[in-house]
């Protein structure tokens, strides 16, 4: 048995000690199957998001070539665990670790598969489609759920600096006689349009105050997957609508919809988009790589409660979930009850995980945009044992955005980034739940490697415009070396 | 070997396999011996030649498989250039290199690579060299009064090597000068350096100018208007330019500025993994023929295939060869 402590806080130190002694006592009492002990890895960690998909103790079995393999992991969330329930939780986890059977007290909602394909992302989509109904039920807007109570993307000082940087680039190109006819600027995930409006307003002011006429050349591309959001944002732009153009774009595959702009865009901005895109997780341990597969489930007791509260049939409960995902709150006759059902279900939804051994990265089923060479460099130079995110959606988005950049263009992303693989050893960075959406930290180290291999240096700087902000600013420069 | 109308070729580099990239990086980190790396390079060159032959190209190169990039291969061979061999982590990066005194004259050893190429194919071969303007943009100059003087002296040294290549049988020599497009203000002295480089070199001299293809993306923006009329002073037989991804608008300039150049028409987009159909290639060639006489057109990709996966590169070259054949057939040529 190997203990791995990924997080240490003073108040938890004693608890960590209790976890180890309790597990050893259970082993002594024969309550941990001795057959699993040589292969048992016990992980003590801190889950970043208070609201998440994990139980206090999570068992991860492993597969190799489609068959069960002896390696098994029990991951314990030091944030949730308490001394009183510790023996019971650990005994149950040890029993689950030793068993090949499905845990009988769970209602499984989907088969095991890559995390990026899990139904949690359908719930995420549902939230963005029906956010207004959710907000009406909770009485608070999405931004209230953010740690700062508002989006860092709207920070006026930050936008002012972003405008100044872009203006300097344009003026320099003008000095060199390289000013293109059109100055393409792009924002993914436009929200209400508030940031775009402020950006255009400040750029126009800069242009006028310096006696230049660059504003007339601006083509501001508002990109979002929701036409409804785009129409709302356009409306907010007022007179700046003249230089704006809405584009319906899948953030995970922007090149598909925007290939006409290849090598033309001077500036691309995203705020809090990557952290909301599907991800996969991988584990690096003893020189071996595992990909994490997941399946969604609910505890039988929670299903019983939901069925009772919303007059649903327990036998067909998975169908009711499917109907909710397809039709939204209107899946129930009373849409308000539909929202309540959705919220209650979301709150109870859990993920079961298993680790799938990867023999060769080049043969692994990696997400779009990710090549084995990106991971090879990262894992050979990274820490020996670590679980990290593949940030599948973010990588796809990043890889599909950089071919749009003009030779002098740059990408700027404000989000929550892990900038070195070793930072993953300090805690579990998601997925978590933020209102009805899924949220993750983003593997910036991996994005940097993807960028490097595509000819871009990727830099990170802290978002200094709000004290205590966890936001970082990723920006690209063209690789010169 | 007699070439057909609309002969086909590559610009220089062929698809760099990921296994070779790994080995090159390990070699640059001193984990592989030179003898082993030479063997690996020989095998890779043979494979690159084979693919070009299978695609049906009329003129082939060694795929530039021995080169880490377009600068270091020459910087390491140029006498008087000091290299910091610890200065790169990945083979594709550039070495830190510097010139601290007048360049001496010495052989660069390019003939060995030409001989290997000629020994492994019956096709017409082309040997590619990076031009002096591009080299001075990456090799630090701590001796010459300016870049123009540095480039002229580089040309003097390299000119002797080019003559050696001709003695060894080189009939086609291509000079790559992508940095012209990044520094159009340098063009006048850039062309002077080019002319010094090819002075007395009795081969068909091709000048390749693009907007950069490092990492498979353009390094600069703009159009070829900056080349004219200065480029008309270049003592070269052929200008090889990119027209596939950029579109063919710049072809107009060949009517606006009458000249005798053969034109290598870039008809394959090497910045995209989408394989063109032969008909698309044929259409691009036909468009070029509206501006350039048939007998003066050579068909190539826009730039090197270095960044393309091998199946894509081979597919694109096959489409290019077939596209040229379609046009020939249509024209009865």
XYZ file of N, CA, C and O in Angstrom, chain A residues 178 262-263 372-373 376-377 405-408 449 451-456 478-481, chain B residues 18 22 90 92-94 138 181-182 184 214-221 245 269 271-272:
176
model
N 2.570 48.258 -43.089
C 2.006 46.902 -43.143
C 0.550 46.846 -42.690
O 0.033 45.780 -42.376
N -8.208 32.591 -42.010
C -6.883 32.025 -41.733
C -5.786 33.085 -41.923
O -5.699 33.727 -42.958
N -4.964 33.250 -40.912
C -3.818 34.169 -40.899
C -4.220 35.644 -41.023
O -3.426 36.483 -41.426
N 0.346 12.893 -29.661
C 1.153 12.187 -28.670
C 2.425 12.975 -28.355
O 2.905 12.969 -27.224
N 2.949 13.680 -29.366
C 4.190 14.439 -29.136
C 3.985 15.543 -28.101
O 4.922 15.919 -27.394
N 4.210 13.607 -24.801
C 5.508 12.972 -24.549
C 6.461 13.943 -23.868
O 7.100 13.628 -22.873
N 6.516 15.152 -24.416
C 7.445 16.137 -23.868
C 7.059 16.495 -22.440
O 7.900 16.619 -21.554
N -4.508 33.346 -36.647
C -3.734 34.541 -36.300
C -2.900 35.048 -37.472
O -2.195 34.293 -38.138
N -2.977 36.319 -37.677
C -2.119 37.052 -38.615
C -0.666 36.869 -38.150
O -0.428 36.657 -36.946
N 0.314 36.946 -39.035
C 1.703 36.807 -38.591
C 2.108 37.764 -37.467
O 3.060 37.498 -36.740
N 1.361 38.841 -37.287
C 1.648 39.720 -36.145
C 0.561 39.594 -35.065
O 0.564 40.344 -34.089
N 2.902 23.694 -24.539
C 3.588 22.712 -25.383
C 2.929 22.637 -26.766
O 3.618 22.559 -27.787
N 1.377 25.037 -28.172
C 1.793 26.280 -28.829
C 3.212 26.202 -29.355
O 3.487 26.573 -30.498
N 4.105 25.680 -28.525
C 5.513 25.609 -28.940
C 5.658 24.800 -30.227
O 6.372 25.206 -31.152
N 4.951 23.683 -30.281
C 5.093 22.840 -31.464
C 4.408 23.450 -32.691
O 4.623 22.993 -33.811
N 3.571 24.456 -32.458
C 2.916 25.126 -33.591
C 3.579 26.469 -33.906
O 3.098 27.217 -34.753
N 4.677 26.780 -33.196
C 5.409 28.006 -33.501
C 5.005 29.211 -32.682
O 5.245 30.340 -33.097
N 4.411 28.960 -31.513
C 4.040 30.077 -30.630
C 4.619 29.864 -29.240
O 4.540 28.759 -28.703
N 4.876 35.067 -31.321
C 5.406 34.169 -32.354
C 6.795 33.696 -31.952
O 7.625 34.490 -31.525
N 6.998 32.406 -32.074
C 8.243 31.792 -31.616
C 9.379 32.167 -32.555
O 9.291 31.941 -33.755
N 10.409 32.724 -31.987
C 11.529 33.203 -32.802
C 12.698 32.247 -32.825
O 13.492 32.249 -33.756
N 12.835 31.426 -31.777
C 14.062 30.630 -31.685
C 14.054 29.477 -32.674
O 13.017 29.093 -33.175
N 8.055 12.169 -37.306
C 8.192 12.495 -35.884
C 9.311 11.669 -35.249
O 10.009 12.149 -34.345
N 12.480 13.248 -33.144
C 12.932 12.823 -31.807
C 14.422 12.504 -31.812
O 15.165 12.892 -30.919
N 15.475 21.733 -28.648
C 14.771 20.986 -29.687
C 15.491 21.195 -31.011
O 15.920 22.307 -31.310
N 14.685 21.660 -33.927
C 14.156 22.634 -34.893
C 14.498 24.074 -34.494
O 14.458 24.986 -35.311
N 14.802 24.274 -33.208
C 15.226 25.610 -32.767
C 16.497 26.007 -33.510
O 17.209 25.162 -34.046
N 16.781 27.291 -33.478
C 18.028 27.771 -34.069
C 19.132 27.776 -33.016
O 18.909 28.155 -31.870
N 19.841 35.557 -39.133
C 19.856 34.654 -37.982
C 21.226 34.475 -37.362
O 21.345 34.037 -36.219
N 10.819 38.763 -47.748
C 9.434 39.198 -47.503
C 9.261 39.829 -46.129
O 8.345 40.629 -45.926
N 10.121 39.475 -45.201
C 10.042 40.075 -43.872
C 10.756 41.413 -43.808
O 10.476 42.234 -42.933
N 11.452 43.816 -46.670
C 11.442 44.265 -48.073
C 12.385 45.446 -48.321
O 12.871 45.619 -49.443
N 7.888 28.560 -41.321
C 8.377 27.945 -40.094
C 7.191 27.503 -39.252
O 6.236 28.258 -39.063
N 7.228 26.295 -38.758
C 6.117 25.678 -38.024
C 4.845 25.592 -38.884
O 3.739 25.501 -38.365
N 5.004 25.682 -40.193
C 3.838 25.552 -41.064
C 2.912 26.757 -41.027
O 1.710 26.627 -41.261
N 3.457 27.924 -40.710
C 2.628 29.135 -40.732
C 3.444 30.284 -41.320
O 4.685 30.244 -41.287
N 2.776 31.279 -41.856
C 3.534 32.399 -42.448
C 4.196 33.240 -41.364
O 3.629 33.423 -40.290
N 5.374 33.732 -41.667
C 6.065 34.598 -40.706
C 5.748 36.065 -40.962
O 5.919 36.902 -40.073
N 5.312 36.372 -42.171
C 5.042 37.766 -42.521
C 3.790 37.849 -43.380
O 3.345 36.851 -43.942
N 3.263 39.062 -43.478
C 2.091 39.288 -44.335
C 2.482 40.270 -45.437
O 3.531 40.918 -45.360
N -1.901 29.099 -51.176
C -2.672 29.575 -50.015
C -2.960 31.061 -50.108
O -3.962 31.543 -49.581
N -0.949 24.029 -51.206
C -0.924 24.737 -49.929
C -0.248 23.846 -48.887
O -0.833 22.846 -48.462
N 0.489 24.713 -45.889
C 0.130 25.129 -44.529
C -1.173 24.476 -44.074
O -1.692 24.779 -43.014
N -1.685 23.610 -44.920
C -2.932 22.906 -44.586
C -2.743 21.420 -44.838
O -2.103 21.022 -45.814
